[in-house]
Amino acid sequence: MSTGKGRERHIPSQFNQGERFAMKEALKVFPTIFKTRFIQHEVIGEYSHLFTVQGSDPSLQPYMLMAHSDVVPAPDEGWEVPPFSGLEHDGFIHGRGTLDNKNSLMAILQALELLLIRNYIPRRSFFIALGHDEEVSGQNGAQKISALLQARGVKLAFIVDEGNFILDGFIPYLKKPFAMIAVSEKGGINLRLQVNMTPGHSSAPPKETSIGILAAAISRLEQTPLPNMFGSGPLKTTLQELANEFPFPANIVLRNLWLFGPLVSRLMERNYITNALVRTTMALTMFNAGVKMNVIPPMAQAIINLRIHPAQTVQEVLELIKNIVADDRVQFHVLTAFDPLPVSPSDHQALGYQLLRQTIQSIFPEVNTIAPGICIGNTDSRHYTNLTTSIYRFNPVYLHPQDFRSIHGINEKISVQAYETQVKFIFEFIQNADTYQEPIPHLHEL
Ligand SMILES: CCCCCCCC/C=C\CCCCCCCC(=O)N[C@@H](CCSC)C(=O)O
Ligand SMILES: [Zn+2]
Ligand SMILES: [Zn+2]
């Protein structure tokens, strides 16, 4: 595909020592962005940021780069360095948000700043949407930005958001890293289970208390995984693309999933990360009950966080959950729920996907396989399905299983080199997006 070769000059992504130092230390604002005439900055929902970068060719459909500034909590316990210190040592920048997702926010702005310093003027317009409440649904950030752009009549060629990575070490026998561009994401339900009972003196307890009833229900759920849905959704495509990277006989197995699918699905469910690709998962994340040590508890509550496989819906999963609990004393309250997202195009005409592919091949020549896949987490990009059918969740960062465990976990960190490479990727991607090629309209499969 054309790579904007028509442009006067491609700005090489080489940064001098001073720029690299500034990049690492750049917790200041980005002065050139804020004084550039063709860039508009707006604050939305009090704390989210929308940058509109006006390109020189208004006939080219704009795209959007996304990130978020907020993070999940991080108690000090277990961290090598304080989680909000931003300390740098051993070549890593440590802290909550260094992978999810402050790295992307800073890298996008840093890349644009470095382009502007080099007098870059984009041909294709683009938006930068930086949400402030992604970890708590995005309702006041991304959702408001989406509504604003819709009101302005904006349609996007594609979106790139967080969600997947260059994966290294996630699959046994696969020694090489591969890039998985998430073309969809699982659905989600936050479900509250509650048991109410008459309180009383603990010296004469009933046969079961609200805590015991709820705990038994939760235990049944944990002992009853939802059906393995291997075979539907993008996973098969992911594995078939990966087949060439595997030695014999694994490569034969992956090229014949019609025959070996049941075997592969059993192997995938053995590992907690790949298990999340083959089924709807349930995680008991909160449990509250009891008022005093000598009082029969009037109420017990539990929150279950479910991530819905692309082959299922919210309603189907709720039905399955109620059948497993099978106890009328347990009440169900759906706090938030959304179905799995539609699958974005990844064929040769999918502009956003092909630009990601092209830039990955340029910045990461050692990565032989680039495959479409699904994001097991959720992202703010789900709020933008009204503006485009081409949403890609991918950050150009190597991720190992121990890094995955640090996301929402402890000792989250990113190497200085990985961050620099992420800046370099975006620096190249923005220029590659100046291609004259336009997206082909995509109709989601029903
Ligand atoms: C066959 C190949 C194996 C592939 C293994 C997949 C490895 C998993 C890699 C990345 C997943 C990380 C998810 C990051 C994106 C999620 C961001 C986030 O935390 N979002 C919140 C949103 C809350 S509001 C609904 C979330 O809880 O998901
Ligand atoms: Zn995130
Ligand atoms: Zn997160």
Short mmCIF file of C-alpha atoms and ligand atoms in Angstrom, two decimals:
data_model
loop_
_atom_site.label_atom_id
_atom_site.label_comp_id
_atom_site.label_asym_id
_atom_site.label_seq_id
_atom_site.Cartn_x
_atom_site.Cartn_y
_atom_site.Cartn_z
CA MET A 1 0.00 0.00 0.00
CA SER A 2 1.22 3.52 -0.61
CA THR A 3 3.08 4.95 2.31
CA GLY A 4 2.53 8.63 1.71
CA LYS A 5 5.54 8.48 -0.62
CA GLY A 6 4.01 11.43 -2.39
CA ARG A 7 4.92 13.65 0.57
CA GLU A 8 7.91 16.00 0.13
CA ARG A 9 10.08 14.25 2.74
CA HIS A 10 9.67 11.50 5.32
CA ILE A 11 11.02 12.77 8.63
CA PRO A 12 13.38 10.11 10.03
CA SER A 13 12.60 9.05 13.60
CA GLN A 14 16.08 9.70 14.92
CA PHE A 15 16.24 11.65 18.17
CA ASN A 16 19.37 13.31 19.57
CA GLN A 17 20.56 12.74 23.13
CA GLY A 18 18.98 15.96 24.33
CA GLU A 19 15.60 14.98 22.87
CA ARG A 20 15.86 11.49 24.32
CA PHE A 21 16.65 12.96 27.74
CA ALA A 22 13.78 15.41 27.42
CA MET A 23 11.50 12.54 26.24
CA LYS A 24 12.27 10.57 29.36
CA GLU A 25 11.94 13.56 31.65
CA ALA A 26 9.09 15.16 29.79
CA LEU A 27 6.50 15.50 32.56
CA LYS A 28 6.14 19.13 31.51
CA VAL A 29 3.54 20.33 29.01
CA PHE A 30 4.34 20.05 25.34
CA PRO A 31 4.86 23.71 24.34
CA THR A 32 4.93 23.29 20.58
CA ILE A 33 1.60 21.43 20.51
CA PHE A 34 -0.12 24.20 22.40
CA LYS A 35 1.17 26.99 20.20
CA THR A 36 0.56 25.33 16.83
CA ARG A 37 -2.14 27.12 14.81
CA PHE A 38 -3.64 24.02 13.23
CA ILE A 39 -4.09 22.22 16.54
CA GLN A 40 -7.18 22.86 18.68
CA HIS A 41 -7.24 21.73 22.33
CA GLU A 42 -10.45 21.23 24.29
CA VAL A 43 -11.13 19.99 27.83
CA ILE A 44 -14.19 17.73 27.92
CA GLY A 45 -16.00 16.46 31.01
CA GLU A 46 -13.70 18.60 33.18
CA TYR A 47 -10.62 16.35 32.91
CA SER A 48 -10.51 14.68 29.47
CA HIS A 49 -8.59 16.22 26.58
CA LEU A 50 -9.45 16.38 22.89
CA PHE A 51 -6.87 17.60 20.41
CA THR A 52 -7.96 18.27 16.84
CA VAL A 53 -4.98 18.27 14.48
CA GLN A 54 -6.14 19.84 11.23
CA GLY A 55 -4.45 18.32 8.19
CA SER A 56 -3.57 20.13 4.97
CA ASP A 57 -5.84 17.88 2.86
CA PRO A 58 -9.42 18.07 4.17
CA SER A 59 -10.50 15.46 1.62
CA LEU A 60 -8.78 12.73 3.67
CA GLN A 61 -10.97 11.16 6.36
CA PRO A 62 -9.58 11.81 9.87
CA TYR A 63 -8.57 9.11 12.37
CA MET A 64 -8.17 9.09 16.12
CA LEU A 65 -5.43 8.11 18.56
CA MET A 66 -6.61 7.34 22.08
CA ALA A 67 -5.20 6.92 25.56
CA HIS A 68 -6.29 7.54 29.12
CA SER A 69 -4.72 9.39 32.06
CA ASP A 70 -6.46 7.66 34.95
CA VAL A 71 -5.22 4.53 36.69
CA VAL A 72 -6.50 1.92 39.12
CA PRO A 73 -5.42 2.20 42.79
CA ALA A 74 -2.03 0.92 43.92
CA PRO A 75 -1.42 0.28 47.63
CA ASP A 76 2.33 0.38 48.47
CA GLU A 77 2.43 -3.26 49.63
CA GLY A 78 4.50 -5.48 47.33
CA TRP A 79 5.89 -2.66 45.16
CA GLU A 80 9.69 -2.48 44.74
CA VAL A 81 9.35 1.30 44.58
CA PRO A 82 6.41 3.48 45.65
CA PRO A 83 3.76 3.07 42.91
CA PHE A 84 3.28 6.79 42.33
CA SER A 85 6.95 7.80 42.56
CA GLY A 86 7.67 7.53 38.83
CA LEU A 87 11.13 6.41 39.94
CA GLU A 88 13.57 5.39 37.22
CA HIS A 89 16.15 2.72 37.96
CA ASP A 90 17.75 -0.23 36.18
CA GLY A 91 16.55 1.27 32.88
CA PHE A 92 12.87 1.13 33.88
CA ILE A 93 10.35 3.78 34.79
CA HIS A 94 8.36 2.30 37.66
CA GLY A 95 4.81 3.13 38.62
CA ARG A 96 1.09 2.62 38.28
CA GLY A 97 0.04 3.51 34.75
CA THR A 98 3.39 2.93 33.04
CA LEU A 99 1.76 0.19 30.93
CA ASP A 100 -1.91 1.05 31.42
CA ASN A 101 -1.97 3.67 29.98
CA LYS A 102 0.08 6.79 30.78
CA ASN A 103 2.82 5.47 28.51
CA SER A 104 0.52 5.82 25.51
CA LEU A 105 -0.78 9.23 26.54
CA MET A 106 2.74 10.62 26.92
CA ALA A 107 4.07 8.84 23.83
CA ILE A 108 1.32 10.25 21.60
CA LEU A 109 1.92 13.82 22.79
CA GLN A 110 5.70 13.39 22.76
CA ALA A 111 5.68 12.04 19.19
CA LEU A 112 3.49 14.91 17.99
CA GLU A 113 5.73 17.44 19.78
CA LEU A 114 8.83 16.01 18.09
CA LEU A 115 7.10 16.08 14.70
CA LEU A 116 6.02 19.71 15.13
CA ILE A 117 9.52 20.73 16.21
CA ARG A 118 10.62 19.38 12.82
CA ASN A 119 8.00 21.59 11.09
CA TYR A 120 5.77 18.61 10.26
CA ILE A 121 2.33 19.46 8.89
CA PRO A 122 -0.01 16.45 8.63
CA ARG A 123 -1.87 15.82 5.39
CA ARG A 124 -4.60 13.72 7.10
CA SER A 125 -6.39 15.30 10.06
CA PHE A 126 -6.52 13.36 13.28
CA PHE A 127 -7.89 13.57 16.79
CA ILE A 128 -6.16 12.73 20.04
CA ALA A 129 -8.68 11.73 22.71
CA LEU A 130 -7.31 11.37 26.24
CA GLY A 131 -9.92 10.10 28.66
CA HIS A 132 -9.79 10.67 32.43
CA ASP A 133 -12.18 7.95 33.62
CA GLU A 134 -11.47 4.89 31.44
CA GLU A 135 -11.00 2.63 34.46
CA VAL A 136 -14.48 3.50 35.71
CA SER A 137 -16.40 3.17 32.43
CA GLY A 138 -15.43 6.29 30.44
CA GLN A 139 -18.90 7.79 30.81
CA ASN A 140 -17.66 11.32 31.61
CA GLY A 141 -14.68 11.28 29.27
CA ALA A 142 -14.72 9.16 26.12
CA GLN A 143 -18.50 8.97 25.99
CA LYS A 144 -18.76 12.78 26.05
CA ILE A 145 -16.02 13.22 23.47
CA SER A 146 -17.80 10.72 21.22
CA ALA A 147 -21.12 12.57 21.56
CA LEU A 148 -19.41 15.90 20.83
CA LEU A 149 -17.71 14.59 17.67
CA GLN A 150 -20.96 12.98 16.55
CA ALA A 151 -22.77 16.31 17.02
CA ARG A 152 -20.09 17.88 14.81
CA GLY A 153 -20.79 15.32 12.09
CA VAL A 154 -17.38 13.66 12.42
CA LYS A 155 -16.81 10.20 10.94
CA LEU A 156 -13.48 8.51 11.53
CA ALA A 157 -11.45 6.35 9.16
CA PHE A 158 -10.25 4.32 12.17
CA ILE A 159 -9.26 4.49 15.83
CA VAL A 160 -6.15 3.19 17.59
CA ASP A 161 -6.45 2.66 21.34
CA GLU A 162 -4.83 0.59 24.07
CA GLY A 163 -5.71 -3.08 24.36
CA ASN A 164 -3.10 -5.43 22.99
CA PHE A 165 0.62 -5.59 22.54
CA ILE A 166 3.58 -7.35 21.03
CA LEU A 167 3.17 -10.59 22.97
CA ASP A 168 6.23 -12.55 24.02
CA GLY A 169 6.19 -15.76 26.02
CA PHE A 170 2.42 -16.26 26.30
CA ILE A 171 2.23 -19.53 24.39
CA PRO A 172 4.32 -22.63 25.14
CA TYR A 173 6.68 -23.66 22.28
CA LEU A 174 6.24 -20.23 20.64
CA LYS A 175 9.63 -18.65 21.15
CA LYS A 176 9.10 -15.64 18.91
CA PRO A 177 7.16 -12.46 19.78
CA PHE A 178 4.10 -11.65 17.70
CA ALA A 179 1.91 -8.59 17.41
CA MET A 180 -1.78 -9.09 18.16
CA ILE A 181 -3.96 -6.21 16.99
CA ALA A 182 -7.28 -6.52 18.80
CA VAL A 183 -10.10 -6.10 16.26
CA SER A 184 -12.74 -6.62 18.94
CA GLU A 185 -13.08 -6.71 22.69
CA LYS A 186 -15.08 -8.87 25.07
CA GLY A 187 -18.32 -7.69 26.53
CA GLY A 188 -18.64 -6.96 30.25
CA ILE A 189 -20.98 -7.28 33.20
CA ASN A 190 -20.51 -5.96 36.72
CA LEU A 191 -23.02 -8.03 38.70
CA ARG A 192 -23.91 -7.63 42.35
CA LEU A 193 -25.16 -10.72 44.20
CA GLN A 194 -26.92 -10.01 47.47
CA VAL A 195 -28.49 -12.04 50.28
CA ASN A 196 -30.67 -10.33 52.93
CA MET A 197 -31.61 -12.00 56.22
CA THR A 198 -33.13 -10.95 59.55
CA PRO A 199 -30.32 -9.97 61.93
CA GLY A 200 -30.16 -11.47 65.41
CA HIS A 201 -28.00 -12.60 68.32
CA SER A 202 -25.11 -14.78 67.19
CA SER A 203 -25.51 -16.98 70.26
CA ALA A 204 -28.48 -18.68 68.56
CA PRO A 205 -27.62 -18.70 64.86
CA PRO A 206 -29.81 -19.98 62.01
CA LYS A 207 -28.61 -23.03 60.04
CA GLU A 208 -27.20 -20.69 57.35
CA THR A 209 -26.39 -16.98 57.48
CA SER A 210 -26.44 -14.51 54.59
CA ILE A 211 -22.65 -14.84 54.37
CA GLY A 212 -22.82 -18.63 54.19
CA ILE A 213 -25.55 -18.63 51.56
CA LEU A 214 -23.71 -16.13 49.38
CA ALA A 215 -20.35 -17.84 49.86
CA ALA A 216 -21.86 -21.15 48.75
CA ALA A 217 -23.35 -19.50 45.67
CA ILE A 218 -20.01 -17.88 44.80
CA SER A 219 -18.24 -21.19 45.31
CA ARG A 220 -20.61 -22.88 42.86
CA LEU A 221 -19.81 -20.17 40.31
CA GLU A 222 -16.07 -20.56 40.79
CA GLN A 223 -16.36 -24.33 40.46
CA THR A 224 -18.43 -24.09 37.26
CA PRO A 225 -16.54 -22.37 34.43
CA LEU A 226 -18.82 -21.11 31.66
CA PRO A 227 -18.76 -23.07 28.38
CA ASN A 228 -15.59 -23.17 26.31
CA MET A 229 -16.54 -21.21 23.17
CA PHE A 230 -13.41 -22.01 21.18
CA GLY A 231 -14.05 -21.81 17.45
CA SER A 232 -16.12 -18.65 17.29
CA GLY A 233 -14.71 -15.13 17.23
CA PRO A 234 -11.29 -13.91 15.99
CA LEU A 235 -9.24 -16.49 17.92
CA LYS A 236 -9.14 -19.08 15.14
CA THR A 237 -7.76 -16.47 12.75
CA THR A 238 -5.16 -15.50 15.35
CA LEU A 239 -3.97 -19.10 15.73
CA GLN A 240 -3.97 -19.81 12.01
CA GLU A 241 -1.82 -16.70 11.41
CA LEU A 242 0.52 -17.97 14.13
CA ALA A 243 0.79 -21.52 12.72
CA ASN A 244 3.95 -20.74 10.71
CA GLU A 245 5.76 -19.65 13.87
CA PHE A 246 5.37 -23.06 15.50
CA PRO A 247 7.57 -26.12 15.01
CA PHE A 248 6.20 -29.43 13.71
CA PRO A 249 3.71 -30.85 14.71
CA ALA A 250 2.16 -27.79 16.41
CA ASN A 251 2.11 -25.99 13.05
CA ILE A 252 0.10 -28.82 11.51
CA VAL A 253 -2.32 -28.76 14.47
CA LEU A 254 -2.91 -25.02 14.09
CA ARG A 255 -3.45 -25.32 10.37
CA ASN A 256 -6.15 -27.95 10.95
CA LEU A 257 -8.29 -26.57 13.74
CA TRP A 258 -11.35 -28.22 12.14
CA LEU A 259 -9.82 -31.45 13.43
CA PHE A 260 -7.65 -30.35 16.38
CA GLY A 261 -9.86 -27.57 17.73
CA PRO A 262 -11.03 -29.53 20.80
CA LEU A 263 -7.42 -30.39 21.70
CA VAL A 264 -6.25 -26.76 21.29
CA SER A 265 -9.17 -25.41 23.29
CA ARG A 266 -8.39 -27.80 26.16
CA LEU A 267 -4.75 -26.73 26.14
CA MET A 268 -5.73 -23.04 26.10
CA GLU A 269 -8.02 -23.30 29.10
CA ARG A 270 -5.17 -24.64 31.24
CA ASN A 271 -3.51 -21.20 31.37
CA TYR A 272 -5.43 -18.35 33.02
CA ILE A 273 -4.52 -15.83 30.30
CA THR A 274 -5.32 -17.96 27.24
CA ASN A 275 -8.37 -19.31 29.07
CA ALA A 276 -9.74 -15.75 28.89
CA LEU A 277 -9.72 -16.07 25.09
CA VAL A 278 -11.91 -19.17 24.93
CA ARG A 279 -14.72 -18.40 27.38
CA THR A 280 -16.63 -15.82 29.33
CA THR A 281 -14.70 -15.35 32.57
CA MET A 282 -16.01 -14.58 36.05
CA ALA A 283 -13.92 -12.87 38.72
CA LEU A 284 -15.22 -12.37 42.26
CA THR A 285 -13.68 -8.97 42.96
CA MET A 286 -15.52 -7.61 46.02
CA PHE A 287 -17.24 -9.19 49.03
CA ASN A 288 -18.88 -7.15 51.81
CA ALA A 289 -20.83 -8.50 54.75
CA GLY A 290 -21.36 -8.33 58.51
CA VAL A 291 -21.79 -5.49 60.95
CA LYS A 292 -20.40 -6.88 64.22
CA MET A 293 -18.80 -10.05 65.55
CA ASN A 294 -21.83 -11.03 67.66
CA VAL A 295 -24.62 -10.05 65.21
CA ILE A 296 -26.14 -12.39 62.60
CA PRO A 297 -25.33 -10.47 59.37
CA PRO A 298 -28.41 -8.78 57.86
CA MET A 299 -26.84 -8.64 54.39
CA ALA A 300 -24.02 -10.07 52.32
CA GLN A 301 -22.98 -8.62 48.98
CA ALA A 302 -20.52 -9.76 46.30
CA ILE A 303 -19.45 -8.16 43.02
CA ILE A 304 -18.61 -10.39 40.07
CA ASN A 305 -16.79 -8.93 37.10
CA LEU A 306 -17.53 -10.90 33.92
CA ARG A 307 -15.89 -10.56 30.53
CA ILE A 308 -18.15 -11.94 27.81
CA HIS A 309 -16.83 -14.08 24.97
CA PRO A 310 -17.70 -12.76 21.46
CA ALA A 311 -20.04 -15.72 20.89
CA GLN A 312 -22.27 -14.84 23.85
CA THR A 313 -24.48 -11.95 24.97
CA VAL A 314 -25.20 -10.28 28.31
CA GLN A 315 -28.60 -11.95 28.54
CA GLU A 316 -27.26 -15.44 27.77
CA VAL A 317 -24.55 -15.08 30.41
CA LEU A 318 -26.96 -13.80 33.08
CA GLU A 319 -29.17 -16.84 32.42
CA LEU A 320 -26.20 -19.19 32.82
CA ILE A 321 -25.14 -17.48 36.07
CA LYS A 322 -28.63 -17.73 37.60
CA ASN A 323 -28.81 -21.42 36.68
CA ILE A 324 -25.48 -22.11 38.38
CA VAL A 325 -26.40 -20.16 41.54
CA ALA A 326 -29.83 -21.86 41.65
CA ASP A 327 -30.85 -20.28 44.97
CA ASP A 328 -33.82 -17.90 45.14
CA ARG A 329 -32.41 -16.28 48.29
CA VAL A 330 -29.65 -14.74 46.13
CA GLN A 331 -30.70 -11.50 44.45
CA PHE A 332 -29.03 -10.27 41.23
CA HIS A 333 -28.38 -6.59 40.40
CA VAL A 334 -26.74 -5.72 37.08
CA LEU A 335 -24.58 -2.64 37.75
CA THR A 336 -23.09 -2.23 34.25
CA ALA A 337 -23.34 -4.41 31.16
CA PHE A 338 -22.43 -4.30 27.49
CA ASP A 339 -22.24 -6.94 24.75
CA PRO A 340 -19.02 -7.96 22.99
CA LEU A 341 -17.90 -5.38 20.44
CA PRO A 342 -18.25 -5.88 16.66
CA VAL A 343 -15.19 -7.19 14.77
CA SER A 344 -13.26 -4.48 12.90
CA PRO A 345 -11.90 -5.26 9.41
CA SER A 346 -8.35 -6.61 9.04
CA ASP A 347 -8.28 -7.38 5.33
CA HIS A 348 -5.92 -5.69 2.87
CA GLN A 349 -8.38 -2.81 2.39
CA ALA A 350 -8.61 -2.03 6.12
CA LEU A 351 -6.64 1.23 6.23
CA GLY A 352 -6.09 1.45 9.98
CA TYR A 353 -5.11 -2.20 10.32
CA GLN A 354 -2.71 -1.98 7.36
CA LEU A 355 -1.11 1.21 8.68
CA LEU A 356 -0.50 -0.53 12.00
CA ARG A 357 0.89 -3.53 10.17
CA GLN A 358 3.18 -1.35 8.05
CA THR A 359 4.49 0.58 11.05
CA ILE A 360 5.02 -2.58 13.12
CA GLN A 361 7.06 -4.07 10.27
CA SER A 362 9.11 -0.88 10.10
CA ILE A 363 9.78 -0.40 13.82
CA PHE A 364 9.84 -4.08 14.86
CA PRO A 365 11.44 -5.97 11.93
CA GLU A 366 12.05 -8.93 14.26
CA VAL A 367 8.30 -9.46 14.63
CA ASN A 368 7.34 -11.89 11.86
CA THR A 369 3.68 -12.37 12.68
CA ILE A 370 1.01 -9.72 13.01
CA ALA A 371 -2.41 -11.18 13.73
CA PRO A 372 -5.89 -9.88 14.47
CA GLY A 373 -7.24 -10.92 17.84
CA ILE A 374 -9.51 -9.97 20.68
CA CYS A 375 -8.84 -7.78 23.68
CA ILE A 376 -9.71 -9.62 26.88
CA GLY A 377 -9.95 -6.29 28.71
CA ASN A 378 -12.18 -3.37 27.88
CA THR A 379 -11.26 0.05 26.50
CA ASP A 380 -12.72 3.50 26.02
CA SER A 381 -12.82 2.83 22.28
CA ARG A 382 -16.12 0.98 22.78
CA HIS A 383 -17.72 4.42 23.15
CA TYR A 384 -16.83 5.33 19.55
CA THR A 385 -18.66 2.69 17.53
CA ASN A 386 -20.92 5.53 16.34
CA LEU A 387 -18.00 7.20 14.58
CA THR A 388 -16.23 4.25 12.92
CA THR A 389 -16.46 0.50 12.32
CA SER A 390 -12.66 0.22 12.42
CA ILE A 391 -11.40 0.18 15.98
CA TYR A 392 -7.98 -1.30 16.75
CA ARG A 393 -6.65 -1.92 20.23
CA PHE A 394 -2.86 -2.09 20.08
CA ASN A 395 0.06 -0.46 21.88
CA PRO A 396 3.51 -0.97 20.29
CA VAL A 397 5.08 -2.33 23.45
CA TYR A 398 6.47 -5.79 24.19
CA LEU A 399 4.45 -7.56 26.84
CA HIS A 400 5.55 -10.66 28.76
CA PRO A 401 3.31 -12.65 31.11
CA GLN A 402 4.89 -11.04 34.18
CA ASP A 403 4.19 -7.61 32.67
CA PHE A 404 0.55 -8.63 32.13
CA ARG A 405 0.31 -9.59 35.81
CA SER A 406 1.54 -6.08 36.73
CA ILE A 407 -1.35 -4.41 34.87
CA HIS A 408 -3.77 -3.61 37.73
CA GLY A 409 -1.28 -5.59 39.84
CA ILE A 410 2.06 -4.70 41.45
CA ASN A 411 5.41 -3.47 40.08
CA GLU A 412 4.02 -2.09 36.85
CA LYS A 413 6.93 -0.64 34.87
CA ILE A 414 8.10 0.15 31.37
CA SER A 415 11.69 0.23 30.17
CA VAL A 416 13.02 3.59 28.97
CA GLN A 417 13.90 1.88 25.70
CA ALA A 418 10.35 0.52 25.28
CA TYR A 419 8.91 3.95 25.92
CA GLU A 420 11.28 5.55 23.40
CA THR A 421 10.28 2.91 20.85
CA GLN A 422 6.61 3.63 21.51
CA VAL A 423 7.26 7.33 20.76
CA LYS A 424 9.16 6.35 17.61
CA PHE A 425 6.26 4.10 16.50
CA ILE A 426 3.69 6.86 16.86
CA PHE A 427 6.07 9.35 15.21
CA GLU A 428 6.20 7.03 12.16
CA PHE A 429 2.53 6.03 12.32
CA ILE A 430 1.28 9.60 12.10
CA GLN A 431 3.39 10.14 8.98
CA ASN A 432 2.34 6.80 7.47
CA ALA A 433 -1.29 7.83 7.97
CA ASP A 434 -0.70 10.67 5.50
CA THR A 435 -1.22 8.17 2.71
CA TYR A 436 -3.76 9.12 0.08
CA GLN A 437 -5.38 5.71 0.45
CA GLU A 438 -8.88 5.98 1.87
CA PRO A 439 -10.75 3.38 3.95
CA ILE A 440 -13.25 1.13 2.20
CA PRO A 441 -16.61 1.23 4.06
CA HIS A 442 -16.98 -1.87 6.24
CA LEU A 443 -20.29 -3.44 7.22
CA HIS A 444 -20.06 -5.48 10.43
CA GLU A 445 -21.19 -9.10 10.15
CA LEU A 446 -24.61 -9.41 11.75
C1 LIG B 1 -3.15 -16.59 21.55
C2 LIG B 1 -2.39 -15.47 22.12
C3 LIG B 1 -2.44 -15.28 23.62
C4 LIG B 1 -2.74 -13.87 23.95
C5 LIG B 1 -2.79 -13.55 25.38
C6 LIG B 1 -3.41 -12.20 25.65
C7 LIG B 1 -2.55 -11.38 26.58
C8 LIG B 1 -3.30 -10.22 27.20
C9 LIG B 1 -2.71 -8.92 26.70
C10 LIG B 1 -3.25 -7.75 26.97
C11 LIG B 1 -4.52 -7.58 27.75
C12 LIG B 1 -4.40 -6.39 28.69
C13 LIG B 1 -5.68 -5.57 28.68
C14 LIG B 1 -5.28 -4.10 28.61
C15 LIG B 1 -6.46 -3.25 28.20
C16 LIG B 1 -7.47 -3.13 29.31
C17 LIG B 1 -7.44 -1.74 29.90
C18 LIG B 1 -8.30 -1.74 31.16
O1 LIG B 1 -7.84 -2.05 32.22
N1 LIG B 1 -9.59 -1.45 30.98
C19 LIG B 1 -10.54 -1.57 32.06
C20 LIG B 1 -11.80 -0.83 31.69
C21 LIG B 1 -12.79 -0.81 32.82
S1 LIG B 1 -14.31 -0.04 32.34
C22 LIG B 1 -15.19 -1.30 31.66
C23 LIG B 1 -10.86 -3.04 32.30
O2 LIG B 1 -11.13 -3.40 33.47
O3 LIG B 1 -10.82 -3.83 31.33
ZN ZN B 2 -6.19 1.14 30.25
ZN ZN B 3 -6.67 -0.67 33.21
#
